[in-house]
GROMACS .gro file of C-alpha atoms in nm:
model
  445
    1UNK     CA    1   4.338   3.385   0.767
    2UNK     CA    2   4.498   3.718   0.677
    3UNK     CA    3   4.832   3.649   0.507
    4UNK     CA    4   4.982   3.991   0.450
    5UNK     CA    5   5.222   4.167   0.684
    6UNK     CA    6   5.134   4.439   0.930
    7UNK     CA    7   5.503   4.529   0.946
    8UNK     CA    8   5.806   4.403   0.757
    9UNK     CA    9   6.021   4.364   1.067
   10UNK     CA   10   5.786   4.122   1.241
   11UNK     CA   11   5.829   3.748   1.236
   12UNK     CA   12   5.530   3.522   1.196
   13UNK     CA   13   5.556   3.388   1.551
   14UNK     CA   14   5.565   3.740   1.698
   15UNK     CA   15   5.262   3.845   1.501
   16UNK     CA   16   5.070   3.537   1.606
   17UNK     CA   17   5.145   3.599   1.974
   18UNK     CA   18   5.035   3.958   1.963
   19UNK     CA   19   4.751   3.863   1.730
   20UNK     CA   20   4.601   3.637   1.999
   21UNK     CA   21   4.582   3.926   2.246
   22UNK     CA   22   4.434   4.157   1.986
   23UNK     CA   23   4.185   3.889   1.885
   24UNK     CA   24   4.040   3.872   2.236
   25UNK     CA   25   3.989   4.249   2.243
   26UNK     CA   26   3.850   4.247   1.892
   27UNK     CA   27   3.606   3.971   1.982
   28UNK     CA   28   3.464   4.178   2.268
   29UNK     CA   29   3.417   4.474   2.038
   30UNK     CA   30   3.251   4.260   1.775
   31UNK     CA   31   3.007   4.111   2.028
   32UNK     CA   32   2.918   4.457   2.154
   33UNK     CA   33   2.858   4.585   1.804
   34UNK     CA   34   2.652   4.280   1.719
   35UNK     CA   35   2.424   4.344   2.016
   36UNK     CA   36   2.383   4.710   1.926
   37UNK     CA   37   2.301   4.632   1.565
   38UNK     CA   38   2.082   4.331   1.625
   39UNK     CA   39   1.758   4.527   1.588
   40UNK     CA   40   1.867   4.767   1.317
   41UNK     CA   41   1.740   4.560   1.026
   42UNK     CA   42   2.055   4.627   0.819
   43UNK     CA   43   2.134   4.389   0.534
   44UNK     CA   44   2.490   4.519   0.484
   45UNK     CA   45   2.658   4.233   0.670
   46UNK     CA   46   2.476   3.972   0.465
   47UNK     CA   47   2.556   4.158   0.143
   48UNK     CA   48   2.926   4.173   0.238
   49UNK     CA   49   2.933   3.803   0.321
   50UNK     CA   50   2.769   3.718  -0.008
   51UNK     CA   51   2.994   3.945  -0.216
   52UNK     CA   52   3.190   3.757  -0.481
   53UNK     CA   53   3.556   3.822  -0.551
   54UNK     CA   54   3.667   3.807  -0.914
   55UNK     CA   55   4.041   3.750  -0.955
   56UNK     CA   56   4.224   3.824  -1.278
   57UNK     CA   57   4.542   3.651  -1.394
   58UNK     CA   58   4.751   3.758  -1.695
   59UNK     CA   59   4.950   3.462  -1.826
   60UNK     CA   60   5.168   3.376  -2.127
   61UNK     CA   61   5.098   3.107  -2.382
   62UNK     CA   62   5.331   2.811  -2.335
   63UNK     CA   63   5.179   2.585  -2.601
   64UNK     CA   64   5.266   2.579  -2.969
   65UNK     CA   65   4.927   2.475  -3.106
   66UNK     CA   66   4.558   2.482  -3.020
   67UNK     CA   67   4.595   2.131  -2.879
   68UNK     CA   68   4.879   2.224  -2.645
   69UNK     CA   69   4.753   2.572  -2.554
   70UNK     CA   70   4.790   2.681  -2.193
   71UNK     CA   71   4.422   2.778  -2.199
   72UNK     CA   72   4.327   2.414  -2.143
   73UNK     CA   73   4.551   2.387  -1.837
   74UNK     CA   74   4.414   2.704  -1.680
   75UNK     CA   75   4.056   2.603  -1.753
   76UNK     CA   76   4.103   2.283  -1.552
   77UNK     CA   77   4.292   2.453  -1.268
   78UNK     CA   78   4.035   2.731  -1.235
   79UNK     CA   79   3.741   2.489  -1.246
   80UNK     CA   80   3.881   2.276  -0.964
   81UNK     CA   81   3.965   2.585  -0.757
   82UNK     CA   82   3.625   2.750  -0.799
   83UNK     CA   83   3.452   2.427  -0.706
   84UNK     CA   84   3.624   2.432  -0.367
   85UNK     CA   85   3.604   2.809  -0.317
   86UNK     CA   86   3.250   2.932  -0.379
   87UNK     CA   87   3.236   3.307  -0.399
   88UNK     CA   88   3.570   3.343  -0.577
   89UNK     CA   89   3.606   3.334  -0.954
   90UNK     CA   90   3.921   3.353  -1.164
   91UNK     CA   91   3.951   3.497  -1.514
   92UNK     CA   92   4.272   3.405  -1.698
   93UNK     CA   93   4.394   3.617  -1.989
   94UNK     CA   94   4.641   3.422  -2.203
   95UNK     CA   95   4.869   3.627  -2.431
   96UNK     CA   96   5.160   3.527  -2.658
   97UNK     CA   97   5.498   3.539  -2.485
   98UNK     CA   98   5.623   3.807  -2.723
   99UNK     CA   99   5.350   4.048  -2.606
  100UNK     CA  100   5.249   3.943  -2.254
  101UNK     CA  101   5.496   4.170  -2.072
  102UNK     CA  102   5.392   4.466  -2.286
  103UNK     CA  103   5.024   4.396  -2.219
  104UNK     CA  104   5.094   4.374  -1.847
  105UNK     CA  105   5.295   4.697  -1.847
  106UNK     CA  106   5.012   4.882  -2.024
  107UNK     CA  107   4.755   4.756  -1.776
  108UNK     CA  108   4.968   4.858  -1.479
  109UNK     CA  109   5.037   5.202  -1.628
  110UNK     CA  110   4.663   5.250  -1.686
  111UNK     CA  111   4.586   5.173  -1.322
  112UNK     CA  112   4.428   4.840  -1.411
  113UNK     CA  113   4.681   4.592  -1.270
  114UNK     CA  114   4.558   4.231  -1.247
  115UNK     CA  115   4.557   4.042  -0.920
  116UNK     CA  116   4.822   3.804  -1.052
  117UNK     CA  117   5.050   3.781  -1.352
  118UNK     CA  118   5.319   3.555  -1.494
  119UNK     CA  119   5.601   3.765  -1.632
  120UNK     CA  120   5.964   3.756  -1.731
  121UNK     CA  121   6.039   4.029  -1.476
  122UNK     CA  122   5.937   4.144  -1.133
  123UNK     CA  123   6.205   4.382  -1.002
  124UNK     CA  124   6.071   4.713  -1.135
  125UNK     CA  125   5.720   4.644  -1.006
  126UNK     CA  126   5.861   4.546  -0.667
  127UNK     CA  127   6.084   4.853  -0.651
  128UNK     CA  128   5.777   5.070  -0.717
  129UNK     CA  129   5.594   4.910  -0.425
  130UNK     CA  130   5.329   4.752  -0.648
  131UNK     CA  131   5.376   4.389  -0.546
  132UNK     CA  132   5.283   4.175  -0.250
  133UNK     CA  133   5.565   3.986  -0.086
  134UNK     CA  134   5.545   3.612  -0.145
  135UNK     CA  135   5.465   3.553   0.222
  136UNK     CA  136   5.183   3.807   0.202
  137UNK     CA  137   5.009   3.558  -0.025
  138UNK     CA  138   5.138   3.204   0.015
  139UNK     CA  139   5.094   2.961   0.299
  140UNK     CA  140   5.417   2.870   0.478
  141UNK     CA  141   5.415   2.521   0.325
  142UNK     CA  142   5.376   2.645  -0.030
  143UNK     CA  143   5.653   2.902  -0.002
  144UNK     CA  144   5.890   2.654   0.163
  145UNK     CA  145   5.830   2.406  -0.120
  146UNK     CA  146   6.001   2.618  -0.387
  147UNK     CA  147   6.340   2.493  -0.502
  148UNK     CA  148   6.598   2.716  -0.327
  149UNK     CA  149   6.787   2.847  -0.635
  150UNK     CA  150   6.460   2.962  -0.788
  151UNK     CA  151   6.325   3.113  -0.468
  152UNK     CA  152   6.648   3.307  -0.411
  153UNK     CA  153   6.638   3.442  -0.765
  154UNK     CA  154   6.297   3.590  -0.685
  155UNK     CA  155   6.433   3.801  -0.399
  156UNK     CA  156   6.514   4.170  -0.378
  157UNK     CA  157   6.708   4.270  -0.067
  158UNK     CA  158   6.634   3.925   0.077
  159UNK     CA  159   6.257   3.962   0.036
  160UNK     CA  160   6.086   3.733  -0.214
  161UNK     CA  161   5.850   3.902  -0.458
  162UNK     CA  162   5.891   3.676  -0.760
  163UNK     CA  163   5.741   3.329  -0.722
  164UNK     CA  164   5.891   3.082  -0.972
  165UNK     CA  165   5.627   2.935  -1.200
  166UNK     CA  166   5.802   2.750  -1.482
  167UNK     CA  167   6.167   2.659  -1.508
  168UNK     CA  168   6.412   2.518  -1.759
  169UNK     CA  169   6.780   2.448  -1.796
  170UNK     CA  170   6.986   2.398  -2.109
  171UNK     CA  171   7.160   2.092  -2.251
  172UNK     CA  172   7.337   2.037  -2.580
  173UNK     CA  173   7.104   1.863  -2.827
  174UNK     CA  174   7.269   1.669  -3.108
  175UNK     CA  175   7.127   1.478  -3.404
  176UNK     CA  176   7.208   1.110  -3.341
  177UNK     CA  177   7.181   1.005  -3.703
  178UNK     CA  178   7.414   1.280  -3.824
  179UNK     CA  179   7.662   1.206  -3.546
  180UNK     CA  180   7.661   0.831  -3.610
  181UNK     CA  181   7.706   0.879  -3.984
  182UNK     CA  182   8.007   1.102  -3.917
  183UNK     CA  183   8.148   0.874  -3.646
  184UNK     CA  184   8.115   1.143  -3.380
  185UNK     CA  185   8.054   1.138  -3.007
  186UNK     CA  186   7.896   1.426  -2.809
  187UNK     CA  187   8.159   1.696  -2.752
  188UNK     CA  188   8.263   1.785  -2.398
  189UNK     CA  189   8.474   2.094  -2.474
  190UNK     CA  190   8.475   2.389  -2.713
  191UNK     CA  191   8.744   2.221  -2.918
  192UNK     CA  192   8.516   1.918  -2.942
  193UNK     CA  193   8.231   2.139  -3.066
  194UNK     CA  194   8.453   2.288  -3.335
  195UNK     CA  195   8.582   1.946  -3.441
  196UNK     CA  196   8.233   1.796  -3.463
  197UNK     CA  197   8.104   2.100  -3.650
  198UNK     CA  198   8.387   2.073  -3.904
  199UNK     CA  199   8.305   1.707  -3.963
  200UNK     CA  200   7.935   1.785  -4.007
  201UNK     CA  201   8.008   2.071  -4.247
  202UNK     CA  202   8.209   1.833  -4.466
  203UNK     CA  203   7.897   1.617  -4.487
  204UNK     CA  204   7.690   1.919  -4.600
  205UNK     CA  205   7.489   1.957  -4.282
  206UNK     CA  206   7.328   2.304  -4.322
  207UNK     CA  207   7.378   2.410  -3.958
  208UNK     CA  208   7.667   2.217  -3.801
  209UNK     CA  209   7.616   2.425  -3.485
  210UNK     CA  210   7.309   2.651  -3.468
  211UNK     CA  211   7.394   2.977  -3.286
  212UNK     CA  212   7.069   3.172  -3.229
  213UNK     CA  213   7.178   3.525  -3.141
  214UNK     CA  214   6.869   3.681  -3.296
  215UNK     CA  215   6.644   3.917  -3.097
  216UNK     CA  216   6.412   3.645  -2.968
  217UNK     CA  217   6.648   3.503  -2.704
  218UNK     CA  218   7.006   3.609  -2.768
  219UNK     CA  219   7.048   3.674  -2.396
  220UNK     CA  220   7.005   3.301  -2.324
  221UNK     CA  221   7.248   3.165  -2.584
  222UNK     CA  222   7.498   3.431  -2.485
  223UNK     CA  223   7.481   3.349  -2.114
  224UNK     CA  224   7.518   2.979  -2.188
  225UNK     CA  225   7.849   3.049  -2.359
  226UNK     CA  226   7.970   3.301  -2.100
  227UNK     CA  227   7.904   3.054  -1.819
  228UNK     CA  228   8.087   2.778  -2.003
  229UNK     CA  229   8.380   3.017  -2.034
  230UNK     CA  230   8.398   3.072  -1.659
  231UNK     CA  231   8.222   3.406  -1.622
  232UNK     CA  232   7.871   3.542  -1.686
  233UNK     CA  233   7.669   3.861  -1.673
  234UNK     CA  234   7.749   3.925  -1.306
  235UNK     CA  235   8.005   3.823  -1.045
  236UNK     CA  236   7.933   3.650  -0.714
  237UNK     CA  237   7.849   3.985  -0.555
  238UNK     CA  238   7.592   4.069  -0.821
  239UNK     CA  239   7.794   4.336  -1.004
  240UNK     CA  240   7.778   4.338  -1.385
  241UNK     CA  241   8.088   4.192  -1.551
  242UNK     CA  242   7.994   4.183  -1.919
  243UNK     CA  243   8.338   4.294  -2.037
  244UNK     CA  244   8.539   4.063  -1.813
  245UNK     CA  245   8.850   3.913  -1.978
  246UNK     CA  246   8.684   3.570  -1.972
  247UNK     CA  247   8.377   3.701  -2.154
  248UNK     CA  248   8.584   3.880  -2.416
  249UNK     CA  249   8.778   3.560  -2.477
  250UNK     CA  250   8.458   3.353  -2.499
  251UNK     CA  251   8.289   3.576  -2.756
  252UNK     CA  252   8.617   3.607  -2.943
  253UNK     CA  253   8.636   3.230  -2.967
  254UNK     CA  254   8.281   3.213  -3.105
  255UNK     CA  255   8.360   3.475  -3.367
  256UNK     CA  256   8.686   3.318  -3.482
  257UNK     CA  257   8.634   2.944  -3.438
  258UNK     CA  258   8.266   2.894  -3.521
  259UNK     CA  259   8.115   3.190  -3.703
  260UNK     CA  260   8.435   3.283  -3.888
  261UNK     CA  261   8.482   2.925  -4.007
  262UNK     CA  262   8.131   2.902  -4.148
  263UNK     CA  263   8.023   2.640  -3.893
  264UNK     CA  264   7.700   2.812  -3.779
  265UNK     CA  265   7.497   2.781  -4.098
  266UNK     CA  266   7.372   3.003  -4.379
  267UNK     CA  267   7.173   3.241  -4.156
  268UNK     CA  268   7.387   3.497  -3.972
  269UNK     CA  269   7.364   3.436  -3.595
  270UNK     CA  270   7.211   3.780  -3.539
  271UNK     CA  271   6.922   3.688  -3.770
  272UNK     CA  272   6.865   3.339  -3.630
  273UNK     CA  273   6.599   3.322  -3.361
  274UNK     CA  274   6.567   3.035  -3.117
  275UNK     CA  275   6.236   2.920  -3.267
  276UNK     CA  276   6.393   2.901  -3.613
  277UNK     CA  277   6.695   2.711  -3.481
  278UNK     CA  278   6.467   2.462  -3.305
  279UNK     CA  279   6.251   2.423  -3.615
  280UNK     CA  280   6.562   2.352  -3.823
  281UNK     CA  281   6.675   2.092  -3.568
  282UNK     CA  282   6.334   1.924  -3.588
  283UNK     CA  283   6.379   1.903  -3.966
  284UNK     CA  284   6.716   1.730  -3.935
  285UNK     CA  285   6.911   2.033  -4.064
  286UNK     CA  286   7.105   2.103  -3.741
  287UNK     CA  287   7.388   1.899  -3.594
  288UNK     CA  288   7.406   2.067  -3.253
  289UNK     CA  289   7.212   2.336  -3.065
  290UNK     CA  290   7.172   2.436  -2.702
  291UNK     CA  291   6.813   2.361  -2.611
  292UNK     CA  292   6.559   2.354  -2.332
  293UNK     CA  293   6.322   2.063  -2.259
  294UNK     CA  294   6.047   2.160  -2.504
  295UNK     CA  295   6.278   2.082  -2.795
  296UNK     CA  296   6.241   1.713  -2.706
  297UNK     CA  297   5.875   1.709  -2.806
  298UNK     CA  298   5.937   1.898  -3.130
  299UNK     CA  299   6.210   1.654  -3.231
  300UNK     CA  300   6.001   1.351  -3.137
  301UNK     CA  301   5.701   1.476  -3.334
  302UNK     CA  302   5.913   1.504  -3.646
  303UNK     CA  303   6.089   1.172  -3.594
  304UNK     CA  304   6.438   1.315  -3.536
  305UNK     CA  305   6.660   1.092  -3.323
  306UNK     CA  306   6.837   1.316  -3.077
  307UNK     CA  307   7.067   1.294  -2.780
  308UNK     CA  308   7.147   1.540  -2.503
  309UNK     CA  309   7.471   1.614  -2.324
  310UNK     CA  310   7.598   1.876  -2.078
  311UNK     CA  311   7.677   2.209  -2.239
  312UNK     CA  312   8.044   2.190  -2.343
  313UNK     CA  313   8.289   2.423  -2.173
  314UNK     CA  314   8.631   2.566  -2.230
  315UNK     CA  315   8.745   2.257  -2.037
  316UNK     CA  316   8.551   1.947  -1.938
  317UNK     CA  317   8.479   2.078  -1.589
  318UNK     CA  318   8.302   2.390  -1.714
  319UNK     CA  319   8.087   2.599  -1.480
  320UNK     CA  320   7.714   2.601  -1.434
  321UNK     CA  321   7.463   2.594  -1.714
  322UNK     CA  322   7.187   2.844  -1.772
  323UNK     CA  323   6.867   2.822  -1.572
  324UNK     CA  324   6.554   3.019  -1.661
  325UNK     CA  325   6.235   3.074  -1.468
  326UNK     CA  326   5.922   3.279  -1.522
  327UNK     CA  327   5.774   3.474  -1.235
  328UNK     CA  328   5.431   3.469  -1.077
  329UNK     CA  329   5.369   3.808  -0.916
  330UNK     CA  330   5.081   3.952  -0.714
  331UNK     CA  331   4.974   4.315  -0.745
  332UNK     CA  332   4.856   4.514  -0.447
  333UNK     CA  333   4.618   4.734  -0.644
  334UNK     CA  334   4.333   4.483  -0.664
  335UNK     CA  335   4.347   4.422  -0.288
  336UNK     CA  336   4.247   4.055  -0.267
  337UNK     CA  337   4.545   3.892  -0.092
  338UNK     CA  338   4.342   3.619   0.082
  339UNK     CA  339   4.168   3.501  -0.232
  340UNK     CA  340   4.477   3.539  -0.451
  341UNK     CA  341   4.682   3.347  -0.194
  342UNK     CA  342   4.428   3.065  -0.181
  343UNK     CA  343   4.438   3.039  -0.561
  344UNK     CA  344   4.819   3.031  -0.562
  345UNK     CA  345   4.826   2.756  -0.300
  346UNK     CA  346   4.602   2.560  -0.538
  347UNK     CA  347   4.818   2.639  -0.843
  348UNK     CA  348   5.133   2.525  -0.660
  349UNK     CA  349   4.986   2.197  -0.540
  350UNK     CA  350   5.188   1.896  -0.651
  351UNK     CA  351   4.911   1.779  -0.884
  352UNK     CA  352   4.887   2.108  -1.072
  353UNK     CA  353   5.263   2.169  -1.090
  354UNK     CA  354   5.313   1.824  -1.241
  355UNK     CA  355   5.023   1.875  -1.482
  356UNK     CA  356   5.183   2.192  -1.614
  357UNK     CA  357   5.526   2.028  -1.632
  358UNK     CA  358   5.396   1.736  -1.834
  359UNK     CA  359   5.185   1.954  -2.062
  360UNK     CA  360   5.473   2.176  -2.169
  361UNK     CA  361   5.793   1.977  -2.104
  362UNK     CA  362   5.919   2.227  -1.850
  363UNK     CA  363   6.072   2.168  -1.510
  364UNK     CA  364   5.878   2.171  -1.181
  365UNK     CA  365   5.961   2.452  -0.941
  366UNK     CA  366   5.878   2.273  -0.614
  367UNK     CA  367   6.046   2.002  -0.407
  368UNK     CA  368   5.738   1.778  -0.398
  369UNK     CA  369   5.679   1.781  -0.773
  370UNK     CA  370   6.052   1.742  -0.846
  371UNK     CA  371   6.078   1.442  -0.614
  372UNK     CA  372   5.777   1.280  -0.778
  373UNK     CA  373   5.914   1.341  -1.126
  374UNK     CA  374   6.255   1.204  -1.031
  375UNK     CA  375   6.107   0.887  -0.881
  376UNK     CA  376   5.864   0.819  -1.166
  377UNK     CA  377   5.955   0.567  -1.438
  378UNK     CA  378   6.038   0.715  -1.775
  379UNK     CA  379   6.109   1.086  -1.817
  380UNK     CA  380   6.479   0.999  -1.833
  381UNK     CA  381   6.581   1.296  -2.046
  382UNK     CA  382   6.365   1.541  -1.850
  383UNK     CA  383   6.535   1.425  -1.531
  384UNK     CA  384   6.870   1.516  -1.686
  385UNK     CA  385   6.750   1.873  -1.726
  386UNK     CA  386   6.623   1.869  -1.367
  387UNK     CA  387   6.962   1.747  -1.242
  388UNK     CA  388   7.122   2.064  -1.382
  389UNK     CA  389   6.891   2.295  -1.189
  390UNK     CA  390   7.061   2.303  -0.844
  391UNK     CA  391   7.381   2.448  -0.991
  392UNK     CA  392   7.222   2.653  -1.270
  393UNK     CA  393   7.282   3.028  -1.296
  394UNK     CA  394   6.979   3.246  -1.363
  395UNK     CA  395   6.946   3.590  -1.514
  396UNK     CA  396   6.997   3.879  -1.268
  397UNK     CA  397   6.621   3.927  -1.246
  398UNK     CA  398   6.648   4.100  -0.910
  399UNK     CA  399   6.801   4.403  -1.085
  400UNK     CA  400   6.564   4.671  -1.211
  401UNK     CA  401   6.822   4.732  -1.483
  402UNK     CA  402   6.801   4.379  -1.623
  403UNK     CA  403   6.501   4.418  -1.863
  404UNK     CA  404   6.665   4.714  -2.042
  405UNK     CA  405   7.005   4.547  -2.050
  406UNK     CA  406   6.851   4.224  -2.178
  407UNK     CA  407   6.697   4.420  -2.466
  408UNK     CA  408   7.038   4.567  -2.545
  409UNK     CA  409   7.195   4.222  -2.550
  410UNK     CA  410   6.923   4.089  -2.779
  411UNK     CA  411   6.974   4.369  -3.030
  412UNK     CA  412   7.348   4.421  -3.005
  413UNK     CA  413   7.547   4.117  -2.896
  414UNK     CA  414   7.544   3.960  -3.243
  415UNK     CA  415   7.752   4.255  -3.369
  416UNK     CA  416   8.043   4.108  -3.173
  417UNK     CA  417   8.059   3.797  -3.391
  418UNK     CA  418   7.969   3.960  -3.723
  419UNK     CA  419   8.238   4.025  -3.986
  420UNK     CA  420   8.439   4.325  -3.873
  421UNK     CA  421   8.287   4.315  -3.527
  422UNK     CA  422   8.490   4.356  -3.209
  423UNK     CA  423   8.394   4.137  -2.910
  424UNK     CA  424   8.577   4.368  -2.671
  425UNK     CA  425   8.415   4.684  -2.808
  426UNK     CA  426   8.063   4.536  -2.803
  427UNK     CA  427   8.096   4.393  -2.453
  428UNK     CA  428   8.246   4.719  -2.325
  429UNK     CA  429   7.954   4.910  -2.474
  430UNK     CA  430   7.708   4.673  -2.304
  431UNK     CA  431   7.896   4.716  -1.976
  432UNK     CA  432   7.858   5.094  -2.004
  433UNK     CA  433   7.487   5.053  -2.066
  434UNK     CA  434   7.465   4.824  -1.763
  435UNK     CA  435   7.638   5.082  -1.545
  436UNK     CA  436   7.409   5.357  -1.674
  437UNK     CA  437   7.096   5.152  -1.607
  438UNK     CA  438   7.220   5.076  -1.257
  439UNK     CA  439   7.296   5.444  -1.196
  440UNK     CA  440   7.084   5.656  -1.435
  441UNK     CA  441   7.242   5.980  -1.312
  442UNK     CA  442   7.577   5.865  -1.452
  443UNK     CA  443   7.450   5.894  -1.811
  444UNK     CA  444   7.445   5.629  -2.082
  445UNK     CA  445   7.803   5.650  -2.208
   0.00000   0.00000   0.00000
């Protein structure tokens, strides 16, 4: 039953072969001890067998109302798990996304790490030796079921610590009514975005193109644009390339062609958060915005007719779109790998992955659930998001420097498109921060 490694260099087959020999010796010792203790009248063995294990999971809130709260999902998952695993209980703490990582960090710093947590980051905890490897916890079948791009993104030095829990990609949402009234078709290139935005502005659409570079999720909107311009935060070797010529040109285009022409609405991009941009879209005030799957439900609830299209690029054959995943991680401190692993196998069953996907309009992270979703009738738009996932580019979550750099991007990237701002200067400053975070001894430039 024991899932965790005795040594990192051993393969599972090797351990099982040697484990069989050790098991025979161990069995003889156990029988001898049992005979010696048979008349001792000790109740310790029975007490140990009857001891309950209480697992604790810290999780973010994915719902946007009491009706859609993640608490309902976890209540059902925990109830079905506990029914089949007497002696193990699970307590789930649900916190808002804006605070869950801070709550988790405080608990870890106080020496009170939970057994499991869902977080936006894993690298620092892994680097500090606080986390179980994925194969310390998961059965072989569960770990093999993860979609490869997501599993790889959870690796540090080719060892998986982050287990993908929820995923999304981005598509361009557009308001069908506004587009039809203006005689527009979904744009495929940056020039098409500018042309459509100009036409919408002439028709007094408040936000022809909503550009949320506010502190909530500027790192996502930024990466979407950098990828469509042929670059990104890192190169193929994983080195930061924030001030690459392609990135400077991309941000320069945004500043001049969209923001400078008044095509991004009355709120400056640096003050526009994703939630506000989505809310404006759901009110029919936005012509175009890059969005993830949950925007579908918000638009449908408000009766907005929308369409989706691939994120436009510098040319029609632009690079990959943005992919995002949240990470399930297991902390060593609590010391319950068997029970935590059994719970995770339950969480990642096809039934529970699909239940979460359907509850929150997010993408499944496993082959089995993805295949079922793809084959099911309906869900046409959600399948379009899923089709983007194999080629999607994720944040460099394997870098311990990424959380600090992400914070810098959230607070500083918008300066590059503000009046008087310099895309090259801002991106160069971010690149210096990235280098300093990667090599703290080099200073912060």
